[in-house]
Amino acid sequence: MIELEGVPELIDPVMVAAFEGWNDAGDAASTAVAHLDREWKGEVFAALDAEDYYDFQVNRPTVFLENGVRKITWPTTRLSVVRIGGEKPRDLVLVRGIEPSMRWRSFCNELLGFAHELGVEMVVILGALLGDTPHTRPVPVSGVTSDPDLARTMDLEETRYEGPTGIVGILQEACTHAGVPAVSLWAAVPHYVSQPPNPKATLALLNRLEDLIGLRIPLGELPEDARAWQLGVDQLAAEDSEVAEYVQTLEEARDTAELPEASGEAIAREFERYLRRREPGAGPGAGPGVATESGDTSYLRDPGSGRARPPKPGQAERPEPGAGPEPEAGPAPEPGAAPGAAPGPESGTDPEAGPGADPEAGPGTGSGAEGRSSGGAEGSDKG
């Protein structure tokens, strides 16, 4: 049994998770959770035992000096809590780590144990994949679930994906079997600029998360970083005529795909987000979202304590991972196509399958980019 000491009763808690590695192109997803943790001053209350889940030859520990003393940081997954005040307060349980090397079922069960004890009402898993999408256009973000009711009420896509998957897909499936509502949000990262960081993709994930859970997220310097990133890529593309021509091809395909909804729901969504940011409290569930700095809570886990938090009753059935369509782009991709990918034979693979034209070949660049991609892996495991 998982026992938590020092963690207070949470208000409508949502668990937000991201994992470095195969499902984290450009480090966009893990950076988004790190941003939430930093902006809302999250307090770590638990860490999974690295010995149980990681191959240290794949994800190596690091050595550092602190006041002249050598210390070691082990690769693991940590959980933290952030308390968010405002008109409609809602607390978050943040999960940030590295895709495990082994024992994935036990890994997911341990995370779900924490979710159960904390009364988590929904799990949102962030991911990013490489796709045939131009860096000059808004980043496509797909919202995917396997729960038909959740798909209908939250404007999500019901997944139909079949094929190889990563820890994002496995955790979502575990949530489904545990009866915990779960959603995966996938950002499509241009395969020809796959190196991290990608603040534009991180910003797109946070914007979609904000809409999903009804909280205003402080963005800090992310919008300016995203503009600087795009300007830098523009300059690099301008120096290579072949890359510039390829980007133009992607732009034309993307614009053609989005044309039918150019004056419809996409514009309405952006306008609603603009109003919410201009007037705190405007729009559904858009409270000011200010972190509270309470010095009376330690947020520490005491394994020796006999106190267990009672489960929260009545949790709906949950969703599964997969490849969904892009919420802000045009038509949904076919199975095997990355969200936001250009239609046609050059589209990338499904989000849940991770990057790579051929699942057998492992994570790699999106298809149709031979000779143009500057980075091959969707997001390599950190060592």
Coordinates of C-alpha atoms in Angstrom, one line a residue:
M1 CA 0.0 0.0 0.0
I2 CA 1.2 3.5 -0.8
E3 CA 1.1 5.8 2.2
L4 CA 1.4 9.5 2.0
E5 CA 2.3 11.7 4.9
G6 CA 2.3 15.5 4.7
V7 CA 0.3 15.8 1.5
P8 CA -2.9 17.7 2.1
E9 CA -6.4 17.0 0.7
L10 CA -6.3 18.1 -2.9
I11 CA -8.9 20.1 -4.7
D12 CA -10.2 18.4 -7.9
P13 CA -6.7 17.1 -8.6
V14 CA -5.5 16.3 -12.1
M15 CA -2.3 14.3 -12.7
V16 CA -0.1 15.7 -15.6
A17 CA 2.7 13.4 -16.7
A18 CA 5.5 13.5 -19.3
F19 CA 8.5 11.2 -19.9
E20 CA 11.8 11.9 -21.6
G21 CA 12.7 9.6 -24.4
W22 CA 10.8 8.1 -27.4
N23 CA 7.6 10.0 -26.9
D24 CA 9.3 13.4 -26.3
A25 CA 10.4 14.9 -29.6
G26 CA 12.3 18.1 -29.0
D27 CA 11.9 17.6 -25.3
A28 CA 8.6 19.5 -25.7
A29 CA 6.5 17.4 -23.4
S30 CA 9.0 17.0 -20.5
T31 CA 9.8 20.7 -20.7
A32 CA 6.1 21.6 -20.4
V33 CA 5.8 19.7 -17.1
A34 CA 9.0 21.2 -15.9
H35 CA 7.6 24.6 -16.7
L36 CA 4.4 23.9 -14.6
D37 CA 6.6 22.7 -11.7
R38 CA 8.8 25.8 -11.9
E39 CA 6.0 28.4 -12.3
W40 CA 3.8 27.0 -9.6
K41 CA 6.6 26.0 -7.2
G42 CA 5.9 22.3 -7.0
E43 CA 7.1 20.4 -4.0
V44 CA 8.4 16.8 -4.7
F45 CA 6.7 14.3 -2.4
A46 CA 7.8 11.0 -3.9
A47 CA 10.3 9.4 -6.3
L48 CA 10.2 5.9 -7.8
D49 CA 13.0 3.5 -7.0
A50 CA 15.4 3.8 -9.9
E51 CA 16.7 0.3 -9.4
D52 CA 13.3 -1.1 -10.3
Y53 CA 12.8 0.5 -13.6
Y54 CA 16.0 1.8 -15.2
D55 CA 18.9 0.3 -17.0
F56 CA 21.8 2.5 -15.9
Q57 CA 23.8 1.7 -19.0
V58 CA 21.0 3.3 -21.1
N59 CA 20.1 6.1 -18.7
R60 CA 23.3 6.8 -16.8
P61 CA 23.5 8.5 -13.4
T62 CA 25.3 11.8 -13.2
V63 CA 27.9 13.0 -10.7
F64 CA 28.1 16.5 -9.4
L65 CA 29.8 18.6 -6.7
E66 CA 27.8 20.3 -4.0
N67 CA 30.0 22.4 -1.6
G68 CA 32.9 20.3 -2.5
V69 CA 31.1 17.0 -1.9
R70 CA 30.5 14.6 -4.7
K71 CA 26.9 13.5 -5.1
I72 CA 25.0 11.3 -7.6
T73 CA 21.7 11.9 -9.3
W74 CA 20.0 8.7 -10.4
P75 CA 17.6 8.6 -13.4
T76 CA 14.1 8.2 -12.0
T77 CA 10.5 9.5 -12.0
R78 CA 9.5 12.1 -9.5
L79 CA 6.0 13.3 -8.3
S80 CA 5.3 16.8 -7.1
V81 CA 2.2 18.7 -6.0
V82 CA 1.2 22.3 -6.9
R83 CA -1.6 24.1 -5.1
I84 CA -3.4 26.6 -7.4
G85 CA -5.7 29.2 -6.0
G86 CA -8.1 31.6 -7.8
E87 CA -11.8 31.7 -8.6
K88 CA -11.8 28.0 -9.4
P89 CA -8.9 26.4 -7.5
R90 CA -7.6 23.0 -8.8
D91 CA -4.5 21.2 -7.7
L92 CA -2.1 19.3 -9.9
V93 CA 0.0 16.2 -9.4
L94 CA 3.0 16.5 -11.7
V95 CA 4.8 13.4 -12.9
R96 CA 8.1 14.0 -14.6
G97 CA 10.7 11.3 -15.5
I98 CA 12.4 9.1 -18.1
E99 CA 10.7 6.4 -20.0
P100 CA 11.5 3.3 -18.0
S101 CA 13.8 0.6 -19.4
M102 CA 11.9 -2.4 -17.8
R103 CA 8.8 -3.5 -15.8
W104 CA 6.4 -1.1 -17.4
R105 CA 3.3 -2.7 -15.9
S106 CA 4.7 -2.3 -12.4
F107 CA 5.7 1.2 -13.2
C108 CA 2.2 2.2 -14.3
N109 CA 0.6 0.4 -11.3
E110 CA 2.8 2.4 -8.9
L111 CA 1.8 5.7 -10.5
L112 CA -1.8 4.7 -10.4
G113 CA -1.4 3.8 -6.8
F114 CA -0.4 7.4 -6.1
A115 CA -3.3 8.7 -8.2
H116 CA -5.8 6.6 -6.3
E117 CA -4.5 7.7 -2.9
L118 CA -4.5 11.4 -3.9
G119 CA -8.0 11.2 -5.3
V120 CA -6.9 12.1 -8.9
E121 CA -9.9 12.7 -11.1
M122 CA -8.2 12.7 -14.5
V123 CA -4.7 11.8 -15.9
V124 CA -3.3 13.9 -18.7
I125 CA -0.2 12.6 -20.5
L126 CA 1.8 14.9 -22.7
G127 CA 3.8 13.6 -25.7
A128 CA 5.5 14.9 -28.8
L129 CA 6.4 13.3 -32.0
L130 CA 8.2 14.1 -35.3
G131 CA 5.9 15.0 -38.2
D132 CA 5.8 16.6 -41.6
T133 CA 4.7 19.9 -40.3
P134 CA 6.2 23.3 -41.1
H135 CA 7.8 25.3 -38.3
T136 CA 6.1 28.5 -39.7
R137 CA 2.6 27.3 -38.8
P138 CA 0.9 26.8 -35.4
V139 CA 2.0 23.5 -33.8
P140 CA -0.7 20.8 -34.3
V141 CA -1.8 19.3 -30.9
S142 CA -3.9 16.2 -30.9
G143 CA -6.2 15.3 -27.9
V144 CA -6.7 11.5 -27.8
T145 CA -8.8 9.3 -25.5
S146 CA -10.3 5.8 -25.7
D147 CA -13.3 6.8 -23.6
P148 CA -16.2 7.6 -25.9
D149 CA -18.0 9.8 -23.3
L150 CA -14.8 11.7 -22.6
A151 CA -14.2 12.2 -26.3
R152 CA -17.7 13.7 -26.7
T153 CA -17.7 15.9 -23.7
M154 CA -14.2 17.3 -24.0
D155 CA -13.9 17.6 -27.8
L156 CA -11.3 14.9 -28.1
E157 CA -10.6 12.2 -30.6
E158 CA -11.3 8.5 -29.9
T159 CA -8.2 6.6 -30.7
R160 CA -8.2 3.8 -33.2
Y161 CA -4.4 3.3 -33.3
E162 CA -2.8 -0.1 -33.6
G163 CA 1.0 -0.7 -33.6
P164 CA 4.1 -0.1 -31.5
T165 CA 3.8 2.2 -28.5
G166 CA 5.8 3.9 -25.8
I167 CA 5.2 4.5 -22.1
V168 CA 2.6 7.2 -22.9
G169 CA 0.4 4.5 -24.6
I170 CA 1.0 1.9 -21.9
L171 CA 0.1 4.4 -19.0
Q172 CA -3.0 5.5 -20.8
E173 CA -4.1 1.8 -21.3
A174 CA -3.4 1.2 -17.6
C175 CA -5.6 4.1 -16.7
T176 CA -8.4 2.6 -18.9
H177 CA -8.3 -0.7 -17.0
A178 CA -8.2 1.1 -13.6
G179 CA -11.2 3.2 -14.5
V180 CA -9.3 6.5 -14.3
P181 CA -10.3 9.0 -17.1
A182 CA -7.2 9.8 -19.1
V183 CA -6.2 11.9 -22.1
S184 CA -3.1 12.1 -24.2
L185 CA -2.0 15.4 -25.8
W186 CA 0.4 15.1 -28.7
A187 CA 2.4 17.9 -30.3
A188 CA 3.8 17.5 -33.8
V189 CA 7.4 18.7 -34.0
P190 CA 8.9 19.5 -37.5
H191 CA 11.3 16.6 -38.2
Y192 CA 13.8 18.8 -39.9
V193 CA 14.4 20.7 -36.6
S194 CA 14.1 17.9 -34.1
Q195 CA 16.9 19.0 -31.7
P196 CA 15.7 20.2 -28.3
P197 CA 14.6 22.6 -27.1
N198 CA 11.4 23.4 -29.0
P199 CA 9.6 26.2 -27.0
K200 CA 7.0 26.6 -29.7
A201 CA 5.8 23.0 -29.3
T202 CA 6.0 23.3 -25.5
L203 CA 3.9 26.4 -25.6
A204 CA 1.3 24.7 -27.8
L205 CA 1.0 21.8 -25.4
L206 CA 0.5 24.2 -22.4
N207 CA -2.2 26.1 -24.3
R208 CA -4.1 22.9 -25.1
L209 CA -3.7 21.7 -21.5
E210 CA -5.0 25.1 -20.3
D211 CA -8.1 24.6 -22.4
L212 CA -8.6 21.0 -21.2
I213 CA -8.4 21.5 -17.4
G214 CA -9.8 25.1 -17.2
L215 CA -6.7 26.7 -15.6
R216 CA -4.8 29.8 -16.7
I217 CA -1.2 28.7 -16.9
P218 CA 1.5 31.4 -16.4
L219 CA 3.7 31.2 -19.5
G220 CA 6.6 33.4 -18.4
E221 CA 9.1 33.8 -21.2
L222 CA 7.8 30.9 -23.3
P223 CA 6.0 33.1 -25.9
E224 CA 9.2 35.2 -26.4
D225 CA 11.3 32.0 -26.6
A226 CA 8.9 30.5 -29.2
R227 CA 9.2 33.6 -31.3
A228 CA 13.0 33.6 -31.1
W229 CA 13.1 29.9 -31.9
Q230 CA 11.0 30.4 -35.1
L231 CA 13.1 33.4 -36.1
G232 CA 16.2 31.3 -35.8
V233 CA 14.8 28.5 -37.8
D234 CA 13.6 31.0 -40.5
Q235 CA 17.2 32.2 -40.8
L236 CA 18.6 28.7 -41.1
A237 CA 16.1 27.8 -43.7
A238 CA 16.8 30.9 -45.7
E239 CA 20.4 29.9 -46.0
D240 CA 19.6 26.6 -47.7
S241 CA 17.4 26.8 -50.8
E242 CA 16.5 23.1 -50.7
V243 CA 15.3 23.3 -47.1
A244 CA 13.4 26.6 -47.9
E245 CA 11.7 24.9 -50.9
Y246 CA 10.8 21.9 -48.7
V247 CA 9.3 24.1 -46.0
Q248 CA 7.2 25.9 -48.6
T249 CA 5.8 22.6 -49.8
L250 CA 4.8 21.7 -46.2
E251 CA 3.2 25.1 -45.8
E252 CA 1.1 24.7 -49.0
A253 CA 0.0 21.2 -47.9
R254 CA -0.9 22.4 -44.4
D255 CA -2.7 25.5 -45.6
T256 CA -4.8 23.4 -48.1
A257 CA -5.7 21.0 -45.3
E258 CA -6.8 23.7 -43.0
L259 CA -8.7 25.8 -45.5
P260 CA -12.2 24.3 -44.8
E261 CA -12.0 25.4 -41.1
A262 CA -10.2 28.6 -41.6
S263 CA -13.2 30.6 -40.6
G264 CA -14.8 28.1 -38.2
E265 CA -13.9 26.4 -34.9
A266 CA -10.1 27.1 -35.1
I267 CA -10.7 30.8 -35.1
A268 CA -13.3 30.6 -32.4
R269 CA -10.9 28.6 -30.1
E270 CA -8.2 31.2 -30.6
F271 CA -10.5 34.1 -29.9
E272 CA -11.8 32.5 -26.7
R273 CA -8.3 31.9 -25.5
Y274 CA -7.5 35.5 -26.3
L275 CA -10.4 36.7 -24.2
R276 CA -9.6 34.5 -21.3
R277 CA -6.1 35.9 -21.2
R278 CA -7.3 39.5 -21.5
E279 CA -9.9 39.2 -18.7
P280 CA -9.2 36.8 -15.8
G281 CA -12.3 34.8 -15.1
A282 CA -13.8 35.2 -18.7
G283 CA -14.6 31.9 -20.3
P284 CA -15.4 28.5 -18.8
G285 CA -13.2 27.6 -15.9
A286 CA -10.6 30.2 -16.6
G287 CA -9.7 31.4 -13.1
P288 CA -6.6 33.5 -12.4
G289 CA -4.6 30.4 -11.4
V290 CA -2.1 31.8 -8.9
A291 CA 0.1 29.5 -7.0
T292 CA -0.2 29.7 -3.3
E293 CA 2.9 29.7 -1.2
S294 CA 1.9 27.9 1.9
G295 CA 4.7 27.3 4.4
D296 CA 2.7 24.9 6.5
T297 CA 2.8 21.9 4.2
S298 CA 5.9 19.8 3.8
Y299 CA 4.8 17.6 0.9
L300 CA 7.1 14.9 2.1
R301 CA 6.4 11.2 1.9
D302 CA 7.0 9.2 5.0
P303 CA 7.3 5.5 4.2
G304 CA 7.2 4.6 7.8
S305 CA 3.8 6.3 8.5
G306 CA 0.7 4.2 8.8
R307 CA -1.5 6.9 7.4
A308 CA -3.2 6.3 4.1
R309 CA -5.4 8.7 2.2
P310 CA -8.8 7.3 1.5
P311 CA -9.7 6.9 -2.2
K312 CA -12.0 9.3 -3.9
P313 CA -15.3 7.6 -4.9
G314 CA -16.9 7.6 -8.3
Q315 CA -14.2 7.7 -11.0
A316 CA -15.3 7.4 -14.6
E317 CA -13.8 5.1 -17.1
R318 CA -10.7 6.3 -18.8
P319 CA -9.1 6.6 -22.2
E320 CA -6.3 4.9 -24.1
P321 CA -3.2 6.2 -26.0
G322 CA -3.0 6.6 -29.6
A323 CA -2.8 8.7 -32.6
G324 CA -5.5 11.2 -32.9
P325 CA -6.1 14.1 -35.2
E326 CA -4.9 17.5 -34.5
P327 CA -7.2 19.8 -32.7
E328 CA -5.9 23.0 -34.4
A329 CA -5.1 21.6 -37.8
G330 CA -7.2 20.2 -40.6
P331 CA -8.6 16.7 -41.1
A332 CA -7.6 13.8 -38.8
P333 CA -4.6 11.8 -40.0
E334 CA -5.0 8.3 -41.1
P335 CA -3.7 5.5 -38.8
G336 CA 0.0 5.7 -39.1
A337 CA 0.1 9.4 -39.7
A338 CA 1.5 11.9 -37.3
P339 CA -0.9 14.6 -36.1
G340 CA -0.6 17.6 -38.3
A341 CA 1.4 15.8 -40.9
A342 CA 0.9 16.8 -44.5
P343 CA -1.6 14.6 -46.3
G344 CA -0.3 12.1 -48.8
P345 CA 2.4 9.5 -48.8
E346 CA 5.0 11.7 -47.1
S347 CA 3.2 11.9 -43.7
G348 CA 4.8 10.6 -40.6
T349 CA 3.7 7.8 -38.2
D350 CA 1.1 7.8 -35.5
P351 CA 1.8 9.6 -32.2
E352 CA 1.6 6.6 -30.1
A353 CA 4.0 4.7 -32.3
G354 CA 6.5 7.5 -31.8
P355 CA 8.6 9.0 -34.6
G356 CA 10.0 7.1 -37.4
A357 CA 8.8 6.1 -40.9
D358 CA 9.2 2.4 -40.0
P359 CA 8.4 1.2 -36.5
E360 CA 10.8 -1.7 -37.0
A361 CA 13.6 0.8 -37.4
G362 CA 12.8 2.5 -34.1
P363 CA 12.5 6.2 -33.5
G364 CA 13.7 8.3 -36.4
T365 CA 12.8 11.1 -38.7
G366 CA 9.4 11.5 -40.4
S367 CA 9.1 10.1 -43.8
G368 CA 9.7 12.2 -46.9
A369 CA 12.6 14.0 -45.3
E370 CA 15.6 12.0 -46.5
G371 CA 18.5 14.2 -46.8
R372 CA 16.8 17.1 -45.2
S373 CA 16.3 16.1 -41.5
S374 CA 19.0 17.5 -39.2
G375 CA 18.0 15.2 -36.3
G376 CA 17.1 11.5 -36.4
A377 CA 15.6 10.5 -33.0
E378 CA 12.3 11.8 -31.7
G379 CA 14.0 12.4 -28.4
S380 CA 16.8 10.3 -27.2
D381 CA 16.9 9.0 -23.6
K382 CA 18.9 11.2 -21.4
G383 CA 22.0 9.7 -19.9

